[in-house]
Amino acid sequence: MIRINENYQKLQASYLFVTVARKVEAFQKANPDKKILRLGIGDVTLPLTPSIVQAFHRGVDEMAQDSTFKGYGPEQGYAFLREAIAEHDFEARGAKVGPHEIFVSDGSKCDTGNFQELFSQDLKIGIPDPVYPVYVDTNVMAGRTGLAVNGRYEGLTYLNATKANDFVPDIPSQALDLIYLCFPNNPTGAVATRAQLKAWVDYARQHQALILFDAAYAAFIRSPEIPHSIFEIEGARECAVEFRSFSKTAGFTGVRCAYTVIPDTVLISDEQGKKHRLLDLWNRRHSTKFNGVSYPVQVAAAAVYTDQGKKEVRQLTDYYMENARLIRQAVTQAGLEATGGENGPYVWVKAGSDSWKAFDEILEKAQVVVTPGSGFGTCGEGYIRISAFNHREKVQEALGRLTRLWQQK
Ligand code: MLT
């Protein structure tokens, strides 16, 4: 008799955004005449930009000609894309990353979720709270936790990100092995300063720990002093892996392209204490389980790094950041406490004491979808996350409705 992986029984009923989508669907069914405005899931709404679309077409045209047709590509990604990434996302910011250290993939959700496969079961894992749920759920699936008790899994070390520490977790007093960090942060929109990241890198080196750094929202940073990559920090090449994505940067959520950076200087030990390059392990996994991102998608992604492509994608992120500014302004004017929205596309709002209650009230009375903060962890209780990804007029209409709701209180 085939039996299930019992670890799946420990998971919360469904993935956060699936639960939200179900609730919204049920509300719409019960109220078919109501127009719902969505500031929930962080999904882009603006179309691909002209030079990226042209490159995409060019890639498809090449696939249609005998002389330029391509079958399987390199699992790690085509050299033209890996070289462009190394030059523009890292070298240009003074960070040393070689094309051989870049692995192109179909998304950071998959990469951050899959990466834990490379490690032993007995890791001490540091998880920020609140957090992007994928980091937690994939470790639960892999059997690295006990049961969830009061919203926290036994066996994980939670790193609180609250108002008291400006939503950047403090350096823990105990030794951890694997630490997930995400800046600009999903869900709070908070960013880490150079000094804060340096403290994390120093901690990781001291404890021979590894930082899994999710920088999917780096393109939304507007303050010049904030690092875009952990590899801008001295010492990070020994102790960090970074995840980046074209999803939010260039409107690729429906196209699918991302990449993971593993410096060839990150070493991890086996049971005998023998060191292995982490890059080689990921390469082994990647080439066994993945056949590469499609050629036209990679040609389109490379167009992000042309002069024209850079201008166009900057306009995309500027547009969403103006939405974020409007959201933060409306929330603050309503007298609510808010963070984020200045260097990231999410605004984190204190909306009472019960996030799901706030979510339900906003959906029922204003027909606006937000994300309940408690879905990201116990420290998110009482908060809601408002996403800046939508068309300007919809954001403005949603803010008008929310302002009226908040004024009635
Ligand atoms: C979110 O809303 O948090 C994002 O859509 C997450 C993701 O990119 O998977």
GROMACS .gro file of C-alpha atoms and ligand atoms in nm:
model
  418
    1MET     CA    1   0.000   0.000   0.000
    2ILE     CA    2   0.139   0.338  -0.093
    3ARG     CA    3   0.150   0.585   0.195
    4ILE     CA    4   0.179   0.961   0.189
    5ASN     CA    5   0.472   1.169   0.307
    6GLU     CA    6   0.344   1.225   0.662
    7ASN     CA    7   0.513   1.565   0.676
    8TYR     CA    8   0.241   1.698   0.445
    9GLN     CA    9  -0.008   1.639   0.727
   10LYS     CA   10   0.175   1.899   0.935
   11LEU     CA   11   0.110   2.175   0.680
   12GLN     CA   12  -0.158   2.436   0.731
   13ALA     CA   13  -0.469   2.354   0.526
   14SER     CA   14  -0.364   2.542   0.212
   15TYR     CA   15  -0.104   2.780   0.077
   16LEU     CA   16  -0.180   3.137   0.195
   17PHE     CA   17  -0.261   3.283  -0.145
   18VAL     CA   18  -0.483   2.987  -0.230
   19THR     CA   19  -0.686   3.043   0.089
   20VAL     CA   20  -0.721   3.413   0.006
   21ALA     CA   21  -0.825   3.334  -0.353
   22ARG     CA   22  -1.090   3.088  -0.230
   23LYS     CA   23  -1.238   3.342   0.011
   24VAL     CA   24  -1.248   3.606  -0.262
   25GLU     CA   25  -1.411   3.365  -0.506
   26ALA     CA   26  -1.677   3.271  -0.250
   27PHE     CA   27  -1.749   3.638  -0.180
   28GLN     CA   28  -1.780   3.715  -0.552
   29LYS     CA   29  -2.015   3.421  -0.602
   30ALA     CA   30  -2.238   3.542  -0.320
   31ASN     CA   31  -2.219   3.904  -0.444
   32PRO     CA   32  -2.201   3.885  -0.824
   33ASP     CA   33  -2.277   4.257  -0.869
   34LYS     CA   34  -1.985   4.378  -0.655
   35LYS     CA   35  -1.665   4.495  -0.824
   36ILE     CA   36  -1.367   4.356  -0.636
   37LEU     CA   37  -1.034   4.540  -0.645
   38ARG     CA   38  -0.723   4.330  -0.584
   39LEU     CA   39  -0.426   4.450  -0.382
   40GLY     CA   40  -0.358   4.104  -0.246
   41ILE     CA   41  -0.110   3.874  -0.418
   42GLY     CA   42   0.197   4.047  -0.555
   43ASP     CA   43   0.127   3.984  -0.921
   44VAL     CA   44   0.223   4.234  -1.189
   45THR     CA   45  -0.047   4.390  -1.408
   46LEU     CA   46   0.145   4.600  -1.664
   47PRO     CA   47   0.232   4.430  -1.995
   48LEU     CA   48   0.582   4.337  -2.108
   49THR     CA   49   0.768   4.637  -2.244
   50PRO     CA   50   0.837   4.689  -2.621
   51SER     CA   51   1.205   4.596  -2.639
   52ILE     CA   52   1.147   4.284  -2.430
   53VAL     CA   53   0.855   4.179  -2.649
   54GLN     CA   54   1.068   4.235  -2.961
   55ALA     CA   55   1.344   4.017  -2.818
   56PHE     CA   56   1.089   3.752  -2.720
   57HIS     CA   57   0.959   3.747  -3.082
   58ARG     CA   58   1.312   3.729  -3.213
   59GLY     CA   59   1.374   3.424  -2.994
   60VAL     CA   60   1.060   3.257  -3.125
   61ASP     CA   61   1.154   3.340  -3.487
   62GLU     CA   62   1.491   3.175  -3.435
   63MET     CA   63   1.313   2.862  -3.315
   64ALA     CA   64   1.117   2.863  -3.645
   65GLN     CA   65   1.427   2.847  -3.870
   66ASP     CA   66   1.628   2.537  -3.940
   67SER     CA   67   1.955   2.729  -3.914
   68THR     CA   68   1.883   2.884  -3.574
   69PHE     CA   69   1.654   2.627  -3.411
   70LYS     CA   70   1.756   2.511  -3.064
   71GLY     CA   71   1.668   2.199  -2.869
   72TYR     CA   72   1.769   2.153  -2.505
   73GLY     CA   73   1.979   2.443  -2.387
   74PRO     CA   74   2.233   2.440  -2.106
   75GLU     CA   75   2.049   2.356  -1.780
   76GLN     CA   76   2.226   2.647  -1.611
   77GLY     CA   77   2.111   2.901  -1.869
   78TYR     CA   78   2.262   3.040  -2.190
   79ALA     CA   79   2.596   3.218  -2.154
   80PHE     CA   80   2.458   3.538  -2.309
   81LEU     CA   81   2.210   3.575  -2.023
   82ARG     CA   82   2.443   3.468  -1.742
   83GLU     CA   83   2.709   3.712  -1.867
   84ALA     CA   84   2.459   3.999  -1.888
   85ILE     CA   85   2.337   3.925  -1.533
   86ALA     CA   86   2.691   3.914  -1.391
   87GLU     CA   87   2.782   4.242  -1.558
   88HIS     CA   88   2.470   4.449  -1.495
   89ASP     CA   89   2.325   4.317  -1.168
   90PHE     CA   90   2.656   4.263  -0.987
   91GLU     CA   91   2.975   4.405  -1.146
   92ALA     CA   92   2.799   4.739  -1.202
   93ARG     CA   93   2.735   4.757  -0.826
   94GLY     CA   94   3.084   4.651  -0.727
   95ALA     CA   95   2.983   4.293  -0.639
   96LYS     CA   96   3.201   4.010  -0.765
   97VAL     CA   97   2.989   3.738  -0.926
   98GLY     CA   98   3.099   3.528  -1.224
   99PRO     CA   99   2.866   3.392  -1.493
  100HIS     CA  100   2.956   3.036  -1.383
  101GLU     CA  101   2.806   3.115  -1.041
  102ILE     CA  102   2.463   3.201  -1.190
  103PHE     CA  103   2.191   2.940  -1.244
  104VAL     CA  104   1.897   3.056  -1.454
  105SER     CA  105   1.562   2.904  -1.357
  106ASP     CA  106   1.188   2.939  -1.398
  107GLY     CA  107   1.127   3.120  -1.069
  108SER     CA  108   1.253   3.217  -0.727
  109LYS     CA  109   0.961   3.046  -0.559
  110CYS     CA  110   1.090   2.714  -0.697
  111ASP     CA  111   1.454   2.797  -0.625
  112THR     CA  112   1.399   2.909  -0.264
  113GLY     CA  113   1.173   2.608  -0.214
  114ASN     CA  114   1.407   2.355  -0.373
  115PHE     CA  115   1.733   2.476  -0.228
  116GLN     CA  116   1.684   2.311   0.114
  117GLU     CA  117   1.715   1.972  -0.061
  118LEU     CA  118   2.093   2.011  -0.059
  119PHE     CA  119   2.117   1.997   0.319
  120SER     CA  120   2.098   1.740   0.595
  121GLN     CA  121   1.785   1.691   0.805
  122ASP     CA  122   1.926   1.809   1.137
  123LEU     CA  123   1.984   2.173   1.049
  124LYS     CA  124   1.913   2.456   1.287
  125ILE     CA  125   1.706   2.685   1.069
  126GLY     CA  126   1.639   3.054   1.129
  127ILE     CA  127   1.311   3.177   0.984
  128PRO     CA  128   1.206   3.542   1.001
  129ASP     CA  129   0.856   3.607   1.129
  130PRO     CA  130   0.669   3.735   0.928
  131VAL     CA  131   0.803   3.546   0.626
  132TYR     CA  132   0.727   3.441   0.269
  133PRO     CA  133   0.556   3.105   0.348
  134VAL     CA  134   0.750   2.901   0.089
  135TYR     CA  135   1.067   2.888   0.302
  136VAL     CA  136   0.876   2.737   0.593
  137ASP     CA  137   0.645   2.502   0.404
  138THR     CA  138   0.925   2.341   0.202
  139ASN     CA  139   1.120   2.263   0.519
  140VAL     CA  140   0.804   2.118   0.673
  141MET     CA  141   0.753   1.899   0.364
  142ALA     CA  142   1.114   1.784   0.392
  143GLY     CA  143   1.059   1.672   0.751
  144ARG     CA  144   1.281   1.927   0.926
  145THR     CA  145   1.011   2.038   1.171
  146GLY     CA  146   0.769   1.904   1.424
  147LEU     CA  147   0.405   2.002   1.438
  148ALA     CA  148   0.274   2.357   1.424
  149VAL     CA  149   0.190   2.480   1.773
  150ASN     CA  150   0.015   2.818   1.801
  151GLY     CA  151   0.118   2.905   1.446
  152ARG     CA  152   0.485   2.809   1.482
  153TYR     CA  153   0.652   2.485   1.380
  154GLU     CA  154   0.850   2.303   1.644
  155GLY     CA  155   1.213   2.274   1.551
  156LEU     CA  156   1.244   2.605   1.367
  157THR     CA  157   1.400   2.913   1.523
  158TYR     CA  158   1.185   3.216   1.453
  159LEU     CA  159   1.350   3.552   1.411
  160ASN     CA  160   1.100   3.823   1.500
  161ALA     CA  161   1.069   4.121   1.269
  162THR     CA  162   0.856   4.376   1.449
  163LYS     CA  163   0.816   4.748   1.489
  164ALA     CA  164   1.071   4.734   1.771
  165ASN     CA  165   1.352   4.634   1.533
  166ASP     CA  166   1.219   4.819   1.225
  167PHE     CA  167   1.115   4.481   1.083
  168VAL     CA  168   1.476   4.362   1.044
  169PRO     CA  169   1.541   4.056   1.265
  170ASP     CA  170   1.807   4.092   1.532
  171ILE     CA  171   2.118   3.876   1.518
  172PRO     CA  172   2.035   3.564   1.724
  173SER     CA  173   2.226   3.477   2.038
  174GLN     CA  174   2.238   3.106   1.949
  175ALA     CA  175   2.419   2.936   1.661
  176LEU     CA  176   2.202   2.860   1.356
  177ASP     CA  177   2.306   2.675   1.040
  178LEU     CA  178   2.073   2.804   0.773
  179ILE     CA  179   1.913   3.149   0.774
  180TYR     CA  180   1.652   3.279   0.534
  181LEU     CA  181   1.654   3.656   0.476
  182CYS     CA  182   1.450   3.856   0.227
  183PHE     CA  183   1.522   4.223   0.148
  184PRO     CA  184   1.342   4.431   0.034
  185ASN     CA  185   1.112   4.227   0.248
  186ASN     CA  186   0.806   4.038   0.153
  187PRO     CA  187   0.568   4.100   0.330
  188THR     CA  188   0.674   4.410   0.527
  189GLY     CA  189   0.850   4.611   0.253
  190ALA     CA  190   1.134   4.681   0.500
  191VAL     CA  191   1.495   4.702   0.381
  192ALA     CA  192   1.821   4.615   0.553
  193THR     CA  193   2.104   4.867   0.568
  194ARG     CA  194   2.461   4.781   0.474
  195ALA     CA  195   2.551   4.765   0.845
  196GLN     CA  196   2.263   4.528   0.920
  197LEU     CA  197   2.358   4.296   0.635
  198LYS     CA  198   2.723   4.312   0.739
  199ALA     CA  199   2.621   4.198   1.089
  200TRP     CA  200   2.437   3.900   0.938
  201VAL     CA  201   2.733   3.810   0.717
  202ASP     CA  202   2.970   3.833   1.015
  203TYR     CA  203   2.735   3.613   1.218
  204ALA     CA  204   2.716   3.354   0.939
  205ARG     CA  205   3.093   3.341   0.902
  206GLN     CA  206   3.142   3.310   1.277
  207HIS     CA  207   2.901   3.014   1.297
  208GLN     CA  208   2.980   2.862   0.956
  209ALA     CA  209   2.618   2.923   0.870
  210LEU     CA  210   2.464   2.984   0.530
  211ILE     CA  211   2.236   3.277   0.444
  212LEU     CA  212   1.973   3.218   0.177
  213PHE     CA  213   1.912   3.575   0.062
  214ASP     CA  214   1.597   3.643  -0.138
  215ALA     CA  215   1.641   3.966  -0.333
  216ALA     CA  216   1.345   3.924  -0.568
  217TYR     CA  217   1.242   4.286  -0.503
  218ALA     CA  218   1.586   4.449  -0.541
  219ALA     CA  219   1.470   4.653  -0.843
  220PHE     CA  220   1.231   4.847  -0.619
  221ILE     CA  221   1.504   4.994  -0.397
  222ARG     CA  222   1.509   5.373  -0.430
  223SER     CA  223   1.737   5.479  -0.143
  224PRO     CA  224   2.091   5.493  -0.287
  225GLU     CA  225   2.261   5.370   0.031
  226ILE     CA  226   2.064   5.040   0.050
  227PRO     CA  227   2.250   4.736  -0.094
  228HIS     CA  228   2.073   4.551  -0.376
  229SER     CA  229   2.270   4.231  -0.331
  230ILE     CA  230   2.421   4.056  -0.033
  231PHE     CA  231   2.733   4.023  -0.244
  232GLU     CA  232   2.788   4.397  -0.202
  233ILE     CA  233   2.884   4.302   0.155
  234GLU     CA  234   3.238   4.194   0.230
  235GLY     CA  235   3.261   3.828   0.327
  236ALA     CA  236   2.927   3.726   0.175
  237ARG     CA  237   3.097   3.517  -0.094
  238GLU     CA  238   3.182   3.266   0.178
  239CYS     CA  239   2.842   3.232   0.339
  240ALA     CA  240   2.553   3.338   0.115
  241VAL     CA  241   2.338   3.234  -0.178
  242GLU     CA  242   2.113   3.489  -0.351
  243PHE     CA  243   1.783   3.448  -0.534
  244ARG     CA  244   1.675   3.699  -0.797
  245SER     CA  245   1.379   3.712  -1.029
  246PHE     CA  246   1.259   3.884  -1.345
  247SER     CA  247   0.899   3.843  -1.221
  248LYS     CA  248   0.851   4.178  -1.051
  249THR     CA  249   1.150   4.353  -1.212
  250ALA     CA  250   1.032   4.310  -1.569
  251GLY     CA  251   0.674   4.183  -1.549
  252PHE     CA  252   0.768   3.817  -1.594
  253THR     CA  253   0.529   3.649  -1.346
  254GLY     CA  254   0.354   3.482  -1.640
  255VAL     CA  255   0.672   3.438  -1.847
  256ARG     CA  256   0.884   3.268  -1.576
  257CYS     CA  257   1.252   3.351  -1.542
  258ALA     CA  258   1.473   3.391  -1.237
  259TYR     CA  259   1.822   3.304  -1.125
  260THR     CA  260   2.020   3.186  -0.824
  261VAL     CA  261   2.375   3.296  -0.743
  262ILE     CA  262   2.607   3.054  -0.562
  263PRO     CA  263   2.963   3.179  -0.525
  264ASP     CA  264   3.223   2.911  -0.597
  265THR     CA  265   3.372   3.001  -0.257
  266VAL     CA  266   3.074   2.870  -0.053
  267LEU     CA  267   3.178   2.533   0.090
  268ILE     CA  268   2.974   2.289   0.296
  269SER     CA  269   3.086   1.979   0.483
  270ASP     CA  270   2.981   1.616   0.459
  271GLU     CA  271   2.964   1.383   0.762
  272GLN     CA  272   3.337   1.320   0.744
  273GLY     CA  273   3.407   1.692   0.747
  274LYS     CA  274   3.516   1.695   0.383
  275LYS     CA  275   3.429   2.024   0.213
  276HIS     CA  276   3.219   2.046  -0.102
  277ARG     CA  277   3.142   2.341  -0.325
  278LEU     CA  278   2.775   2.422  -0.279
  279LEU     CA  279   2.769   2.531  -0.642
  280ASP     CA  280   2.859   2.177  -0.755
  281LEU     CA  281   2.576   2.027  -0.548
  282TRP     CA  282   2.320   2.269  -0.690
  283ASN     CA  283   2.455   2.208  -1.039
  284ARG     CA  284   2.408   1.835  -0.987
  285ARG     CA  285   2.052   1.886  -0.870
  286HIS     CA  286   1.968   2.142  -1.136
  287SER     CA  287   2.097   1.932  -1.423
  288THR     CA  288   1.913   1.623  -1.295
  289LYS     CA  289   1.578   1.786  -1.225
  290PHE     CA  290   1.563   2.080  -1.462
  291ASN     CA  291   1.606   2.120  -1.836
  292GLY     CA  292   1.658   2.493  -1.855
  293VAL     CA  293   1.438   2.793  -1.927
  294SER     CA  294   1.306   2.818  -2.281
  295TYR     CA  295   1.532   2.995  -2.530
  296PRO     CA  296   1.289   3.278  -2.625
  297VAL     CA  297   1.233   3.354  -2.255
  298GLN     CA  298   1.607   3.385  -2.199
  299VAL     CA  299   1.643   3.612  -2.503
  300ALA     CA  300   1.362   3.826  -2.360
  301ALA     CA  301   1.528   3.831  -2.017
  302ALA     CA  302   1.860   3.939  -2.168
  303ALA     CA  303   1.682   4.238  -2.329
  304VAL     CA  304   1.622   4.371  -1.974
  305TYR     CA  305   1.994   4.458  -1.968
  306THR     CA  306   2.008   4.663  -2.291
  307ASP     CA  307   2.007   5.044  -2.251
  308GLN     CA  308   1.651   5.062  -2.380
  309GLY     CA  309   1.538   4.759  -2.176
  310LYS     CA  310   1.678   4.913  -1.858
  311LYS     CA  311   1.484   5.235  -1.920
  312GLU     CA  312   1.163   5.047  -1.986
  313VAL     CA  313   1.175   4.822  -1.682
  314ARG     CA  314   1.267   5.116  -1.463
  315GLN     CA  315   0.941   5.277  -1.580
  316LEU     CA  316   0.755   4.963  -1.475
  317THR     CA  317   0.897   4.961  -1.123
  318ASP     CA  318   0.856   5.341  -1.097
  319TYR     CA  319   0.488   5.299  -1.178
  320TYR     CA  320   0.437   5.043  -0.901
  321MET     CA  321   0.644   5.249  -0.658
  322GLU     CA  322   0.418   5.549  -0.722
  323ASN     CA  323   0.126   5.320  -0.633
  324ALA     CA  324   0.312   5.222  -0.317
  325ARG     CA  325   0.361   5.588  -0.228
  326LEU     CA  326  -0.011   5.657  -0.274
  327ILE     CA  327  -0.101   5.355  -0.060
  328ARG     CA  328   0.133   5.456   0.218
  329GLN     CA  329   0.004   5.814   0.206
  330ALA     CA  330  -0.361   5.706   0.229
  331VAL     CA  331  -0.289   5.465   0.513
  332THR     CA  332  -0.095   5.726   0.709
  333GLN     CA  333  -0.361   5.990   0.649
  334ALA     CA  334  -0.618   5.749   0.789
  335GLY     CA  335  -0.412   5.746   1.108
  336LEU     CA  336  -0.291   5.388   1.069
  337GLU     CA  337   0.063   5.277   1.130
  338ALA     CA  338   0.247   5.173   0.813
  339THR     CA  339   0.587   5.057   0.701
  340GLY     CA  340   0.732   4.964   0.361
  341GLY     CA  341   0.632   5.111   0.027
  342GLU     CA  342   0.950   5.322   0.001
  343ASN     CA  343   1.198   5.061  -0.123
  344GLY     CA  344   0.962   4.775  -0.191
  345PRO     CA  345   0.618   4.724  -0.348
  346TYR     CA  346   0.438   4.622  -0.027
  347VAL     CA  347   0.291   4.836   0.249
  348TRP     CA  348   0.254   4.670   0.589
  349VAL     CA  349  -0.030   4.815   0.786
  350LYS     CA  350  -0.137   4.774   1.149
  351ALA     CA  351  -0.507   4.715   1.099
  352GLY     CA  352  -0.632   4.599   1.438
  353SER     CA  353  -0.570   4.292   1.646
  354ASP     CA  354  -0.693   4.018   1.411
  355SER     CA  355  -0.561   4.007   1.054
  356TRP     CA  356  -0.828   3.772   0.913
  357LYS     CA  357  -1.101   3.984   1.072
  358ALA     CA  358  -0.952   4.293   0.907
  359PHE     CA  359  -0.925   4.103   0.577
  360ASP     CA  360  -1.292   3.993   0.594
  361GLU     CA  361  -1.416   4.339   0.686
  362ILE     CA  362  -1.220   4.505   0.405
  363LEU     CA  363  -1.348   4.248   0.155
  364GLU     CA  364  -1.710   4.273   0.272
  365LYS     CA  365  -1.737   4.647   0.320
  366ALA     CA  366  -1.492   4.785   0.062
  367GLN     CA  367  -1.459   4.490  -0.178
  368VAL     CA  368  -1.082   4.528  -0.169
  369VAL     CA  369  -0.851   4.228  -0.142
  370VAL     CA  370  -0.546   4.260   0.081
  371THR     CA  371  -0.334   3.986   0.240
  372PRO     CA  372  -0.380   3.905   0.610
  373GLY     CA  373  -0.050   3.956   0.791
  374SER     CA  374  -0.097   3.655   1.017
  375GLY     CA  375  -0.070   3.435   0.707
  376PHE     CA  376   0.300   3.525   0.704
  377GLY     CA  377   0.358   3.434   1.070
  378THR     CA  378   0.256   3.509   1.425
  379CYS     CA  379   0.434   3.847   1.426
  380GLY     CA  380   0.207   3.945   1.136
  381GLU     CA  381  -0.104   3.914   1.352
  382GLY     CA  382  -0.300   4.238   1.344
  383TYR     CA  383  -0.132   4.352   1.021
  384ILE     CA  384  -0.244   4.347   0.661
  385ARG     CA  385  -0.021   4.365   0.355
  386ILE     CA  386  -0.130   4.594   0.073
  387SER     CA  387   0.033   4.526  -0.262
  388ALA     CA  388   0.124   4.804  -0.506
  389PHE     CA  389   0.077   4.580  -0.809
  390ASN     CA  390  -0.226   4.700  -0.995
  391HIS     CA  391  -0.333   4.969  -1.241
  392ARG     CA  392  -0.319   5.321  -1.102
  393GLU     CA  393  -0.693   5.387  -1.136
  394LYS     CA  394  -0.775   5.064  -0.954
  395VAL     CA  395  -0.530   5.148  -0.674
  396GLN     CA  396  -0.685   5.494  -0.644
  397GLU     CA  397  -1.037   5.353  -0.639
  398ALA     CA  398  -0.937   5.096  -0.376
  399LEU     CA  399  -0.774   5.365  -0.162
  400GLY     CA  400  -1.089   5.578  -0.185
  401ARG     CA  401  -1.296   5.284  -0.059
  402LEU     CA  402  -1.048   5.199   0.217
  403THR     CA  403  -1.029   5.562   0.330
  404ARG     CA  404  -1.409   5.576   0.359
  405LEU     CA  405  -1.410   5.250   0.556
  406TRP     CA  406  -1.137   5.370   0.792
  407GLN     CA  407  -1.309   5.708   0.840
  408GLN     CA  408  -1.623   5.534   0.964
  409LYS     CA  409  -1.428   5.380   1.249
  410MLT     C1  410   0.333   3.751  -0.295
  410MLT     O1  411   0.224   3.804  -0.310
  410MLT     O2  412   0.387   3.740  -0.184
  410MLT     C2  413   0.401   3.701  -0.416
  410MLT     O3  414   0.314   3.681  -0.519
  410MLT     C3  415   0.478   3.584  -0.385
  410MLT     C4  416   0.544   3.523  -0.501
  410MLT     O4  417   0.608   3.594  -0.580
  410MLT     O5  418   0.535   3.402  -0.511
   0.00000   0.00000   0.00000
